[in-house]
Structure formats: C-alpha cells, structure tokens
Amino acid sequence: MKPFHAVVLGSRFGGSAVLVWLRRYFSPAELRITVVDQWHDMTYRPGLVKTFIAGPDRTLSGVSVPLIGYWRRHRINFLHDTIVGLDPDRRLVYTATHPPLAYDVLFIATGSTPRWDAVPGLDLYQRGICERYLARHTAALSQKNPQGRFLFVAGPILAPPHWQPSIKVGCECPLIEAALLWDVYLRRQKARQRAEIWVITAASQLAEDAGPKAHQLVLELLRQRQIRVITNAQYQAVSRHALTVNQKTLDYDHIAWIPPQGGSSWLRATNVDDGYGWVPTDPYLLHPEWMNIYAVGDVVSHSWPKMGHAAMIQARIAAQHWAWRQKKCKVKPSPYEPAILWLMDIEPGLSLFVKSNVFYGGTQEFARLSRAAYVAKNLFQWGYVRTRGALPLMP
C-alpha cells in the first residue's frame, strides 16, 4: 500500500512538535513526511532575552537548534524553500523554486507575520528581541552604551474582529522579561541611576491574557525596579530617536520591539484563511471546511496563547487526532483548552511561574516567584536544544 504523504509548513515550536508526534504514530513505511521551511535550523526564541544580561555571544550559542540531523535520522524530507501558495482543492502547496508539492494531510505551522510596516517609520533599525540577529544587534548596541532611556515596546496584534475573548497583543512575556533583565545588567554595571527603563504595550494591562494574580505580581515587580509602564498604547509614529505614542512624543536612546503581528500574506490568496491571514480551526486544530488541513501555533484564528508551549500542545493534539482518524491511535485526544504558561526570568536564580486559564473563562490561576521555576526553565531550554527539538513533549 502506498504510504500517505504529510506536509508540514514551518519547523519552529509547532512544526517541529508535529514532526515528532507524527513519527511516534507512523513509521516511514506508513507515512512520508516533508517539512517546508526557509531555514535549516530553528532558534529557541525564549532564550533570546538573556542577551540583555549575559551578552549576545554567550547567549546565542545556546539557542540554535540544528534540525537537519534529526530529520535525516527519522527519514523526514526537508524542502528548503519559501511558501507562496496553497490549492486546497487539488491538495497542492506552492513554493518559490520547487514544483507543486502534493499532500494527503497538511499541517500549517508558519506562525504570524511581523508587521514592521504597521507603524509609520517603524523598521528593523528600531531593533527587536524575537529573532536571533535582532537580539544580537539590540543587546550589542545597548551594552556598548548602557545609559539613557530604553523603551521596550509591544506592538498590537492585527486580530480579526471575531476573536473572543479579544486580545490587543500576541505575547508580552519576552518584553517584560527583557526589561527586568536589562535592569539587572545595569545594576551590575552600576549604571542604573543613569538610565530609564520603560515598558510600553498596546494591551489594556500588562500580562493581558493572564489573571489578576499575575497582573498584580508583574506590576509590583516593575514598580520595585522603577520601570515605567504605558498601557493602551496607540502608536502614531517612530523615528530614530523618538516614539509618538498616545499623541505624545517620547525621546529615547535605545529601543526594542516586539513588532505588530499580522496573519500570513500568502494565506490570504487561498480559500483556507479567515480573510485576515489566520487559519480557522476547531478545538482539535482541524480546519472546519478542509478535513485534511490542520493548523497549530500562532497562525490559528483564535485568541489562544501565541506562545511556544501552546503550539507544542496543539501539535500533539493535531497529530494524535489525525492518527486517531487513521486508526493508528486508539484514543481520541481531548480538545485544546487554552491556558497561559509563563516561566519568566526575573533575575539569575529567580523566575516568575504563571499558569492561568482565567482570561479564557476558567477559574484556575497560579502565580509565584520561585527558584525552582528558574531551574526548570533553564533545564528545559538545555534539553530542548540538546535534543534538537525532539524533547519528549508535554501530554
């Protein structure tokens, strides 16, 4: 019998996890797998914030996750290309330089799109923290002259109006974490008195999609560190030395962005998205119309957490659901239930652990500063990078 062909678009947290779970359920003789991505490896992006305290060279050597070796060992085909289109009727994926790629089942894990064009004057010069080259550039320039006003800025998520509950940002956790670690660095350099730190976010409150305990803890941490906060930020313009926010101009010496996030432009030319570049799914991550298409991670058309842990859980559910449909798994997975899971470094040896589903209508919330959380976070990063993204995943 000819094996099925699974195509996975994207190989970061969500895509890599889909590959791991598919190979747990299907042997190479039963399922051919092709992953399409522009990159040969992935960056463990939660670790990039450490560039603000440990320096770029030391940090970046520990966040690169080469994937080609893992793919070869598990007989996963890698197509190094850019995705440009999709024909769900003919079950074809179009890339920039290869022939159309046919599939039996498709997993979309391409994430959201950084919209550096969404604020007048915003470009890569303003720096960022969510990609390896941006974090290196931002931290290196900042540590070269560690004084003056540093703005940590979260742009809005360009979300469709039908998302419920509605969100204004995708994820603020790395931004808050970077600001706190920059404060630690400045104190170590005895330069804190010559510096200002601001956290500016489009969200109505910090830790928007967490619960009241997390809100209070984060605000108190920033207050103790004398870090200023602007919420409900509307950005009118940005230049090389000034940010216009809420109709007021704020000069700065350093700035780091989580840029505005939008849906995928290539998806808007298909019949698969919701009209805004995001992929609608049911709680099993299955497309409501195309029964051989799943989506996981930031690209899903929900206000679910836009975080790595959520993508990994969704990947397990999607792969297991398809395996269950093919009678390779006896147990149908439970539907995805959104919840926030944060492990945010406050300083070396101390992290804030938050687990909450309050924002999504639940009643559970746990928020606590913990040294054990710091150890757990660093062990997970070490294990994930060391095992090339094939770390045994959470159930």
mmCIF file of C-alpha atoms in Angstrom:
data_model
loop_
_atom_site.group_PDB
_atom_site.id
_atom_site.type_symbol
_atom_site.label_atom_id
_atom_site.label_comp_id
_atom_site.label_asym_id
_atom_site.label_seq_id
_atom_site.Cartn_x
_atom_site.Cartn_y
_atom_site.Cartn_z
ATOM 1 C CA MET A 1 0.000 0.000 0.000
ATOM 2 C CA LYS A 2 1.320 3.425 -0.939
ATOM 3 C CA PRO A 3 2.173 5.468 2.174
ATOM 4 C CA PHE A 4 0.342 8.666 2.983
ATOM 5 C CA HIS A 5 2.190 11.930 2.485
ATOM 6 C CA ALA A 6 2.121 14.510 5.264
ATOM 7 C CA VAL A 7 3.388 18.017 4.553
ATOM 8 C CA VAL A 8 4.323 20.288 7.461
ATOM 9 C CA LEU A 9 4.718 24.006 6.759
ATOM 10 C CA GLY A 10 7.131 25.544 9.251
ATOM 11 C CA SER A 11 9.568 23.943 11.705
ATOM 12 C CA ARG A 12 9.634 26.096 14.820
ATOM 13 C CA PHE A 13 7.919 25.040 18.038
ATOM 14 C CA GLY A 14 4.647 23.953 16.436
ATOM 15 C CA GLY A 15 6.023 22.441 13.234
ATOM 16 C CA SER A 16 8.869 20.593 14.961
ATOM 17 C CA ALA A 17 6.462 19.151 17.512
ATOM 18 C CA VAL A 18 4.126 17.953 14.744
ATOM 19 C CA LEU A 19 7.055 16.080 13.156
ATOM 20 C CA VAL A 20 7.959 14.420 16.463
ATOM 21 C CA TRP A 21 4.412 13.253 17.108
ATOM 22 C CA LEU A 22 3.800 12.037 13.561
ATOM 23 C CA ARG A 23 6.870 9.847 13.768
ATOM 24 C CA ARG A 24 5.648 8.430 17.074
ATOM 25 C CA TYR A 25 2.472 7.223 15.388
ATOM 26 C CA PHE A 26 3.666 6.388 11.871
ATOM 27 C CA SER A 27 6.763 4.612 10.593
ATOM 28 C CA PRO A 28 8.494 5.860 7.415
ATOM 29 C CA ALA A 29 6.911 2.943 5.532
ATOM 30 C CA GLU A 30 3.449 4.136 6.561
ATOM 31 C CA LEU A 31 3.896 7.892 6.227
ATOM 32 C CA ARG A 32 6.182 10.042 4.117
ATOM 33 C CA ILE A 33 6.789 13.417 5.751
ATOM 34 C CA THR A 34 8.011 16.600 4.087
ATOM 35 C CA VAL A 35 8.736 19.764 6.040
ATOM 36 C CA VAL A 36 8.968 23.075 4.185
ATOM 37 C CA ASP A 37 10.865 25.985 5.684
ATOM 38 C CA GLN A 38 13.208 28.838 4.776
ATOM 39 C CA TRP A 39 15.673 27.832 7.500
ATOM 40 C CA HIS A 40 17.818 24.768 8.181
ATOM 41 C CA ASP A 41 17.530 25.250 11.922
ATOM 42 C CA MET A 42 15.340 26.986 14.482
ATOM 43 C CA THR A 43 16.099 29.434 17.247
ATOM 44 C CA TYR A 44 14.921 28.729 20.767
ATOM 45 C CA ARG A 45 13.459 32.212 20.948
ATOM 46 C CA PRO A 46 12.519 32.297 24.654
ATOM 47 C CA GLY A 47 16.247 32.212 25.380
ATOM 48 C CA LEU A 48 16.988 35.360 23.368
ATOM 49 C CA VAL A 49 16.052 37.663 26.245
ATOM 50 C CA LYS A 50 19.219 36.564 28.052
ATOM 51 C CA THR A 51 21.264 38.631 25.607
ATOM 52 C CA PHE A 52 20.365 41.607 27.802
ATOM 53 C CA ILE A 53 22.194 40.187 30.808
ATOM 54 C CA ALA A 54 24.698 37.616 29.519
ATOM 55 C CA GLY A 55 25.683 39.270 26.247
ATOM 56 C CA PRO A 56 24.913 38.141 22.699
ATOM 57 C CA ASP A 57 27.822 35.784 22.013
ATOM 58 C CA ARG A 58 27.384 33.694 25.147
ATOM 59 C CA THR A 59 23.591 33.590 24.793
ATOM 60 C CA LEU A 60 23.205 32.893 21.098
ATOM 61 C CA SER A 61 25.491 29.875 21.138
ATOM 62 C CA GLY A 62 22.928 28.166 23.366
ATOM 63 C CA VAL A 63 19.732 28.869 21.441
ATOM 64 C CA SER A 64 20.464 27.444 17.984
ATOM 65 C CA VAL A 65 18.677 24.165 17.241
ATOM 66 C CA PRO A 66 20.027 22.406 14.099
ATOM 67 C CA LEU A 67 17.293 20.199 12.689
ATOM 68 C CA ILE A 68 18.684 18.523 9.567
ATOM 69 C CA GLY A 69 20.284 15.692 11.536
ATOM 70 C CA TYR A 70 17.022 14.891 13.295
ATOM 71 C CA TRP A 71 15.096 14.961 10.021
ATOM 72 C CA ARG A 72 17.567 12.585 8.372
ATOM 73 C CA ARG A 73 17.535 10.102 11.265
ATOM 74 C CA HIS A 74 13.743 9.920 11.139
ATOM 75 C CA ARG A 75 13.518 9.964 7.340
ATOM 76 C CA ILE A 76 11.804 13.314 7.104
ATOM 77 C CA ASN A 77 12.269 15.134 3.811
ATOM 78 C CA PHE A 78 13.311 18.776 4.024
ATOM 79 C CA LEU A 79 12.324 21.260 1.321
ATOM 80 C CA HIS A 80 14.358 24.431 1.704
ATOM 81 C CA ASP A 81 12.057 26.993 0.125
ATOM 82 C CA THR A 82 9.579 29.812 0.642
ATOM 83 C CA ILE A 83 5.850 29.017 0.694
ATOM 84 C CA VAL A 84 3.907 31.155 -1.755
ATOM 85 C CA GLY A 85 0.519 29.495 -2.167
ATOM 86 C CA LEU A 86 -1.883 26.663 -1.488
ATOM 87 C CA ASP A 87 -4.606 24.963 -3.520
ATOM 88 C CA PRO A 88 -6.792 23.013 -1.057
ATOM 89 C CA ASP A 89 -8.995 21.552 -3.812
ATOM 90 C CA ARG A 90 -6.038 19.927 -5.570
ATOM 91 C CA ARG A 91 -4.111 19.378 -2.330
ATOM 92 C CA LEU A 92 -1.046 21.235 -3.557
ATOM 93 C CA VAL A 93 1.439 23.518 -1.822
ATOM 94 C CA TYR A 94 3.267 26.035 -3.995
ATOM 95 C CA THR A 95 6.791 27.183 -3.203
ATOM 96 C CA ALA A 96 9.049 29.761 -4.809
ATOM 97 C CA THR A 97 11.514 27.429 -6.566
ATOM 98 C CA HIS A 98 10.229 23.824 -6.458
ATOM 99 C CA PRO A 99 7.388 22.070 -8.310
ATOM 100 C CA PRO A 100 3.973 21.934 -6.575
ATOM 101 C CA LEU A 101 4.016 19.646 -3.561
ATOM 102 C CA ALA A 102 1.096 17.216 -3.211
ATOM 103 C CA TYR A 103 -0.156 16.126 0.206
ATOM 104 C CA ASP A 104 -2.665 13.796 1.848
ATOM 105 C CA VAL A 105 -2.651 15.753 5.086
ATOM 106 C CA LEU A 106 -1.305 19.244 5.692
ATOM 107 C CA PHE A 107 -0.168 20.847 8.940
ATOM 108 C CA ILE A 108 0.238 24.647 8.801
ATOM 109 C CA ALA A 109 2.643 25.988 11.432
ATOM 110 C CA THR A 110 4.005 29.102 9.757
ATOM 111 C CA GLY A 111 3.266 31.470 12.645
ATOM 112 C CA SER A 112 2.239 35.087 12.455
ATOM 113 C CA THR A 113 3.913 37.747 10.318
ATOM 114 C CA PRO A 114 5.957 40.583 11.859
ATOM 115 C CA ARG A 115 4.342 43.754 10.520
ATOM 116 C CA TRP A 116 7.187 46.254 10.677
ATOM 117 C CA ASP A 117 5.151 48.383 8.251
ATOM 118 C CA ALA A 118 2.182 48.779 10.632
ATOM 119 C CA VAL A 119 3.574 51.864 12.434
ATOM 120 C CA PRO A 120 4.768 54.869 10.380
ATOM 121 C CA GLY A 121 8.554 54.995 10.463
ATOM 122 C CA LEU A 122 8.980 51.564 12.072
ATOM 123 C CA ASP A 123 11.644 49.334 10.529
ATOM 124 C CA LEU A 124 14.297 46.853 11.578
ATOM 125 C CA TYR A 125 16.605 49.721 12.589
ATOM 126 C CA GLN A 126 14.441 50.173 15.675
ATOM 127 C CA ARG A 127 15.614 46.716 16.787
ATOM 128 C CA GLY A 128 13.821 43.763 18.300
ATOM 129 C CA ILE A 129 14.187 40.756 20.591
ATOM 130 C CA CYS A 130 12.331 37.906 18.859
ATOM 131 C CA GLU A 131 14.871 36.865 16.219
ATOM 132 C CA ARG A 132 18.496 35.879 16.671
ATOM 133 C CA TYR A 133 20.014 38.606 14.517
ATOM 134 C CA LEU A 134 17.760 41.291 16.055
ATOM 135 C CA ALA A 135 18.557 40.265 19.632
ATOM 136 C CA ARG A 136 22.293 40.261 18.881
ATOM 137 C CA HIS A 137 22.143 43.719 17.343
ATOM 138 C CA THR A 138 19.947 45.184 20.081
ATOM 139 C CA ALA A 139 21.937 43.823 23.011
ATOM 140 C CA ALA A 140 25.335 44.641 21.500
ATOM 141 C CA LEU A 141 24.444 48.284 20.842
ATOM 142 C CA SER A 142 22.775 48.687 24.225
ATOM 143 C CA GLN A 143 25.654 47.233 26.226
ATOM 144 C CA LYS A 144 28.115 49.390 24.317
ATOM 145 C CA ASN A 145 26.461 52.484 25.817
ATOM 146 C CA PRO A 146 24.323 51.348 28.788
ATOM 147 C CA GLN A 147 22.733 54.610 29.783
ATOM 148 C CA GLY A 148 19.830 56.826 28.824
ATOM 149 C CA ARG A 149 16.216 55.905 28.150
ATOM 150 C CA PHE A 150 15.429 52.370 26.940
ATOM 151 C CA LEU A 151 11.948 51.651 25.605
ATOM 152 C CA PHE A 152 10.685 48.058 25.459
ATOM 153 C CA VAL A 153 7.681 48.252 23.120
ATOM 154 C CA ALA A 154 4.966 45.714 22.260
ATOM 155 C CA GLY A 155 3.058 46.391 19.068
ATOM 156 C CA PRO A 156 -0.560 45.320 18.594
ATOM 157 C CA ILE A 157 -1.718 42.073 17.108
ATOM 158 C CA LEU A 158 -3.764 42.735 13.962
ATOM 159 C CA ALA A 159 -6.526 40.394 15.028
ATOM 160 C CA PRO A 160 -9.838 39.769 13.270
ATOM 161 C CA PRO A 161 -12.875 41.284 14.994
ATOM 162 C CA HIS A 162 -14.451 37.873 15.599
ATOM 163 C CA TRP A 163 -11.796 36.626 18.068
ATOM 164 C CA GLN A 164 -13.259 36.027 21.514
ATOM 165 C CA PRO A 165 -12.010 36.928 24.002
ATOM 166 C CA SER A 166 -10.382 39.767 22.122
ATOM 167 C CA ILE A 167 -6.671 40.447 22.579
ATOM 168 C CA LYS A 168 -4.568 43.505 21.781
ATOM 169 C CA VAL A 169 -1.099 41.924 21.778
ATOM 170 C CA GLY A 170 0.207 38.488 20.924
ATOM 171 C CA CYS A 171 2.686 37.944 23.737
ATOM 172 C CA GLU A 172 4.289 40.397 26.167
ATOM 173 C CA CYS A 173 6.217 37.905 28.291
ATOM 174 C CA PRO A 174 9.585 38.251 26.464
ATOM 175 C CA LEU A 175 9.294 42.039 26.532
ATOM 176 C CA ILE A 176 8.720 42.245 30.289
ATOM 177 C CA GLU A 177 11.405 39.643 30.903
ATOM 178 C CA ALA A 178 13.942 41.563 28.778
ATOM 179 C CA ALA A 179 13.195 44.803 30.655
ATOM 180 C CA LEU A 180 13.723 43.117 34.035
ATOM 181 C CA LEU A 181 16.981 41.510 32.924
ATOM 182 C CA TRP A 182 18.212 44.809 31.496
ATOM 183 C CA ASP A 183 17.588 46.328 34.913
ATOM 184 C CA VAL A 184 19.758 43.597 36.477
ATOM 185 C CA TYR A 185 22.527 44.231 33.939
ATOM 186 C CA LEU A 186 22.515 47.970 34.604
ATOM 187 C CA ARG A 187 22.705 47.442 38.354
ATOM 188 C CA ARG A 188 25.658 45.110 37.917
ATOM 189 C CA GLN A 189 27.375 47.789 35.833
ATOM 190 C CA LYS A 190 26.491 50.404 38.454
ATOM 191 C CA ALA A 191 24.761 52.353 35.671
ATOM 192 C CA ARG A 192 21.136 52.102 36.780
ATOM 193 C CA GLN A 193 20.991 55.657 38.123
ATOM 194 C CA ARG A 194 21.924 56.988 34.684
ATOM 195 C CA ALA A 195 19.203 55.025 32.890
ATOM 196 C CA GLU A 196 15.430 54.856 32.498
ATOM 197 C CA ILE A 197 13.506 51.732 31.544
ATOM 198 C CA TRP A 198 10.014 51.890 30.047
ATOM 199 C CA VAL A 199 7.638 49.073 29.092
ATOM 200 C CA ILE A 200 5.059 50.207 26.551
ATOM 201 C CA THR A 201 2.279 47.931 25.332
ATOM 202 C CA ALA A 202 -0.857 48.122 23.234
ATOM 203 C CA ALA A 203 -2.587 45.872 25.771
ATOM 204 C CA SER A 204 -5.074 47.301 28.231
ATOM 205 C CA GLN A 205 -2.951 45.919 31.070
ATOM 206 C CA LEU A 206 0.315 44.056 31.460
ATOM 207 C CA ALA A 207 0.067 40.272 31.308
ATOM 208 C CA GLU A 208 -3.131 40.798 29.338
ATOM 209 C CA ASP A 209 -4.111 37.160 28.866
ATOM 210 C CA ALA A 210 -3.205 36.027 32.390
ATOM 211 C CA GLY A 211 -5.225 36.521 35.557
ATOM 212 C CA PRO A 212 -5.393 39.067 38.397
ATOM 213 C CA LYS A 213 -2.631 37.458 40.466
ATOM 214 C CA ALA A 214 -0.214 37.638 37.550
ATOM 215 C CA HIS A 215 -1.236 41.231 36.763
ATOM 216 C CA GLN A 216 -0.517 42.278 40.327
ATOM 217 C CA LEU A 217 2.786 40.424 40.573
ATOM 218 C CA VAL A 218 4.119 41.856 37.299
ATOM 219 C CA LEU A 219 3.101 45.403 38.178
ATOM 220 C CA GLU A 220 4.708 45.122 41.610
ATOM 221 C CA LEU A 221 7.941 43.766 40.126
ATOM 222 C CA LEU A 222 8.165 46.661 37.689
ATOM 223 C CA ARG A 223 7.337 49.176 40.414
ATOM 224 C CA GLN A 224 10.074 47.789 42.655
ATOM 225 C CA ARG A 225 12.582 48.045 39.805
ATOM 226 C CA GLN A 226 11.442 51.596 38.968
ATOM 227 C CA ILE A 227 10.409 50.541 35.461
ATOM 228 C CA ARG A 228 7.782 52.844 33.993
ATOM 229 C CA VAL A 229 4.732 51.469 32.197
ATOM 230 C CA ILE A 230 2.423 52.724 29.449
ATOM 231 C CA THR A 231 -0.597 50.571 28.550
ATOM 232 C CA ASN A 232 -3.316 51.038 25.902
ATOM 233 C CA ALA A 233 -0.572 52.397 23.652
ATOM 234 C CA GLN A 234 -1.542 53.669 20.236
ATOM 235 C CA TYR A 235 1.495 54.311 18.084
ATOM 236 C CA GLN A 236 1.370 57.271 15.729
ATOM 237 C CA ALA A 237 4.995 57.312 14.533
ATOM 238 C CA VAL A 238 8.530 56.262 15.344
ATOM 239 C CA SER A 239 11.835 57.814 14.289
ATOM 240 C CA ARG A 240 15.462 57.040 15.068
ATOM 241 C CA HIS A 241 15.277 58.836 18.413
ATOM 242 C CA ALA A 242 11.596 59.383 19.273
ATOM 243 C CA LEU A 243 8.353 57.434 19.627
ATOM 244 C CA THR A 244 4.990 59.143 19.300
ATOM 245 C CA VAL A 245 2.531 57.215 21.431
ATOM 246 C CA ASN A 246 -0.952 58.317 22.522
ATOM 247 C CA GLN A 247 -0.325 61.672 20.814
ATOM 248 C CA LYS A 248 2.780 62.356 22.938
ATOM 249 C CA THR A 249 6.405 62.230 21.820
ATOM 250 C CA LEU A 250 8.843 60.243 23.928
ATOM 251 C CA ASP A 251 12.560 60.587 23.158
ATOM 252 C CA TYR A 252 14.746 57.517 23.599
ATOM 253 C CA ASP A 253 18.349 56.342 23.447
ATOM 254 C CA HIS A 254 17.591 52.633 22.976
ATOM 255 C CA ILE A 255 14.523 50.756 21.851
ATOM 256 C CA ALA A 256 13.496 47.115 21.401
ATOM 257 C CA TRP A 257 10.274 45.999 19.744
ATOM 258 C CA ILE A 258 8.006 43.068 19.597
ATOM 259 C CA PRO A 259 6.591 44.390 16.327
ATOM 260 C CA PRO A 260 2.905 44.350 15.408
ATOM 261 C CA GLN A 261 1.829 40.866 14.348
ATOM 262 C CA GLY A 262 -0.483 40.001 11.463
ATOM 263 C CA GLY A 263 -1.708 36.968 9.594
ATOM 264 C CA SER A 264 0.194 35.344 6.727
ATOM 265 C CA SER A 265 0.080 37.249 3.458
ATOM 266 C CA TRP A 266 0.420 34.073 1.368
ATOM 267 C CA LEU A 267 -2.633 32.555 3.084
ATOM 268 C CA ARG A 268 -4.825 35.473 2.045
ATOM 269 C CA ALA A 269 -4.644 34.308 -1.564
ATOM 270 C CA THR A 270 -6.146 30.921 -0.642
ATOM 271 C CA ASN A 271 -9.558 29.721 0.484
ATOM 272 C CA VAL A 272 -8.077 28.400 3.706
ATOM 273 C CA ASP A 273 -7.747 31.530 5.859
ATOM 274 C CA ASP A 274 -10.387 33.565 7.663
ATOM 275 C CA GLY A 275 -9.951 36.562 5.352
ATOM 276 C CA TYR A 276 -7.242 38.082 7.552
ATOM 277 C CA GLY A 277 -4.393 35.616 7.035
ATOM 278 C CA TRP A 278 -5.179 33.375 10.035
ATOM 279 C CA VAL A 279 -6.365 29.759 9.789
ATOM 280 C CA PRO A 280 -9.692 28.850 11.455
ATOM 281 C CA THR A 281 -9.760 25.533 13.330
ATOM 282 C CA ASP A 282 -11.939 23.537 15.679
ATOM 283 C CA PRO A 283 -10.606 22.574 19.153
ATOM 284 C CA TYR A 284 -8.766 19.620 17.558
ATOM 285 C CA LEU A 285 -6.884 22.082 15.309
ATOM 286 C CA LEU A 286 -8.734 20.764 12.246
ATOM 287 C CA HIS A 287 -9.922 23.187 9.589
ATOM 288 C CA PRO A 288 -13.745 23.404 9.646
ATOM 289 C CA GLU A 289 -14.032 23.043 5.861
ATOM 290 C CA TRP A 290 -10.901 21.227 4.654
ATOM 291 C CA MET A 291 -10.798 17.946 6.546
ATOM 292 C CA ASN A 292 -7.182 17.195 5.654
ATOM 293 C CA ILE A 293 -5.764 20.518 6.892
ATOM 294 C CA TYR A 294 -4.663 21.256 10.442
ATOM 295 C CA ALA A 295 -3.087 24.418 11.843
ATOM 296 C CA VAL A 296 -1.090 24.864 15.042
ATOM 297 C CA GLY A 297 0.614 27.727 16.835
ATOM 298 C CA ASP A 298 0.388 31.440 16.230
ATOM 299 C CA VAL A 299 -1.251 31.068 12.804
ATOM 300 C CA VAL A 300 -4.549 29.734 14.194
ATOM 301 C CA SER A 301 -7.509 32.108 14.009
ATOM 302 C CA HIS A 302 -8.153 32.241 17.743
ATOM 303 C CA SER A 303 -7.062 34.478 20.579
ATOM 304 C CA TRP A 304 -5.399 31.437 22.133
ATOM 305 C CA PRO A 305 -1.908 31.972 23.641
ATOM 306 C CA LYS A 306 0.602 32.908 20.944
ATOM 307 C CA MET A 307 3.408 31.117 22.755
ATOM 308 C CA GLY A 308 5.687 28.136 22.177
ATOM 309 C CA HIS A 309 4.114 25.923 24.835
ATOM 310 C CA ALA A 310 0.660 26.387 23.287
ATOM 311 C CA ALA A 311 1.991 25.461 19.837
ATOM 312 C CA MET A 312 3.565 22.278 21.227
ATOM 313 C CA ILE A 313 0.344 21.183 22.937
ATOM 314 C CA GLN A 314 -1.676 21.950 19.806
ATOM 315 C CA ALA A 315 0.806 19.971 17.705
ATOM 316 C CA ARG A 316 0.302 16.889 19.867
ATOM 317 C CA ILE A 317 -3.478 17.199 19.647
ATOM 318 C CA ALA A 318 -3.466 17.736 15.864
ATOM 319 C CA ALA A 319 -1.109 14.824 15.129
ATOM 320 C CA GLN A 320 -2.913 12.498 17.520
ATOM 321 C CA HIS A 321 -6.306 13.476 16.094
ATOM 322 C CA TRP A 322 -5.196 12.628 12.567
ATOM 323 C CA ALA A 323 -3.622 9.365 13.784
ATOM 324 C CA TRP A 324 -6.903 8.521 15.536
ATOM 325 C CA ARG A 325 -8.793 9.151 12.306
ATOM 326 C CA GLN A 326 -6.399 6.775 10.536
ATOM 327 C CA LYS A 327 -6.923 4.175 13.324
ATOM 328 C CA LYS A 328 -3.269 4.394 14.368
ATOM 329 C CA CYS A 329 -4.222 5.742 17.766
ATOM 330 C CA LYS A 330 -6.942 4.153 19.861
ATOM 331 C CA VAL A 331 -7.686 7.212 21.951
ATOM 332 C CA LYS A 332 -9.172 10.402 20.564
ATOM 333 C CA PRO A 333 -7.305 13.350 22.082
ATOM 334 C CA SER A 334 -9.005 15.816 24.353
ATOM 335 C CA PRO A 335 -9.808 19.127 22.656
ATOM 336 C CA TYR A 336 -7.410 22.008 23.171
ATOM 337 C CA GLU A 337 -8.190 24.156 26.208
ATOM 338 C CA PRO A 338 -6.289 27.459 26.163
ATOM 339 C CA ALA A 339 -4.232 28.449 29.179
ATOM 340 C CA ILE A 340 -1.253 30.667 29.834
ATOM 341 C CA LEU A 341 2.027 29.117 30.974
ATOM 342 C CA TRP A 342 4.828 31.557 31.762
ATOM 343 C CA LEU A 343 8.314 30.920 33.064
ATOM 344 C CA MET A 344 9.784 34.415 33.123
ATOM 345 C CA ASP A 345 13.254 35.122 34.485
ATOM 346 C CA ILE A 346 13.285 37.980 36.981
ATOM 347 C CA GLU A 347 16.983 37.751 37.818
ATOM 348 C CA PRO A 348 19.580 34.975 37.855
ATOM 349 C CA GLY A 349 18.216 32.262 40.115
ATOM 350 C CA LEU A 350 14.623 33.521 40.262
ATOM 351 C CA SER A 351 11.696 33.175 37.840
ATOM 352 C CA LEU A 352 8.017 34.015 37.802
ATOM 353 C CA PHE A 353 5.856 30.954 37.175
ATOM 354 C CA VAL A 354 2.328 31.641 35.947
ATOM 355 C CA LYS A 355 -0.322 29.153 34.914
ATOM 356 C CA SER A 356 -3.770 30.560 34.296
ATOM 357 C CA ASN A 357 -6.909 29.975 32.242
ATOM 358 C CA VAL A 358 -8.869 32.873 33.777
ATOM 359 C CA PHE A 359 -8.673 35.005 30.628
ATOM 360 C CA TYR A 360 -10.285 32.169 28.676
ATOM 361 C CA GLY A 361 -13.186 31.698 31.062
ATOM 362 C CA GLY A 362 -11.596 29.313 33.547
ATOM 363 C CA THR A 363 -11.075 29.621 37.281
ATOM 364 C CA GLN A 364 -7.530 28.311 37.717
ATOM 365 C CA GLU A 365 -4.613 30.620 38.381
ATOM 366 C CA PHE A 366 -1.229 30.027 39.935
ATOM 367 C CA ALA A 367 1.387 32.794 40.051
ATOM 368 C CA ARG A 368 4.508 32.669 42.184
ATOM 369 C CA LEU A 369 8.150 33.719 42.236
ATOM 370 C CA SER A 370 10.277 30.612 42.519
ATOM 371 C CA ARG A 371 13.880 29.450 42.349
ATOM 372 C CA ALA A 372 12.633 26.024 41.266
ATOM 373 C CA ALA A 373 10.933 27.665 38.278
ATOM 374 C CA TYR A 374 14.261 29.208 37.257
ATOM 375 C CA VAL A 375 15.956 25.806 37.351
ATOM 376 C CA ALA A 376 13.097 24.163 35.459
ATOM 377 C CA LYS A 377 13.129 26.791 32.728
ATOM 378 C CA ASN A 378 16.859 26.510 32.146
ATOM 379 C CA LEU A 379 16.776 22.720 32.194
ATOM 380 C CA PHE A 380 14.012 22.721 29.596
ATOM 381 C CA GLN A 381 15.992 25.037 27.316
ATOM 382 C CA TRP A 382 19.118 22.913 27.718
ATOM 383 C CA GLY A 383 17.193 19.717 26.994
ATOM 384 C CA TYR A 384 15.274 21.137 24.054
ATOM 385 C CA VAL A 385 18.366 22.497 22.314
ATOM 386 C CA ARG A 386 20.463 19.427 23.121
ATOM 387 C CA THR A 387 17.867 17.031 21.690
ATOM 388 C CA ARG A 388 17.406 19.182 18.569
ATOM 389 C CA GLY A 389 13.789 19.983 19.339
ATOM 390 C CA ALA A 390 12.886 16.321 19.867
ATOM 391 C CA LEU A 391 12.461 16.621 23.629
ATOM 392 C CA PRO A 392 9.620 14.381 24.909
ATOM 393 C CA LEU A 393 6.677 16.720 24.808
ATOM 394 C CA MET A 394 4.074 17.532 27.375
ATOM 395 C CA PRO A 395 0.831 15.470 27.194
#
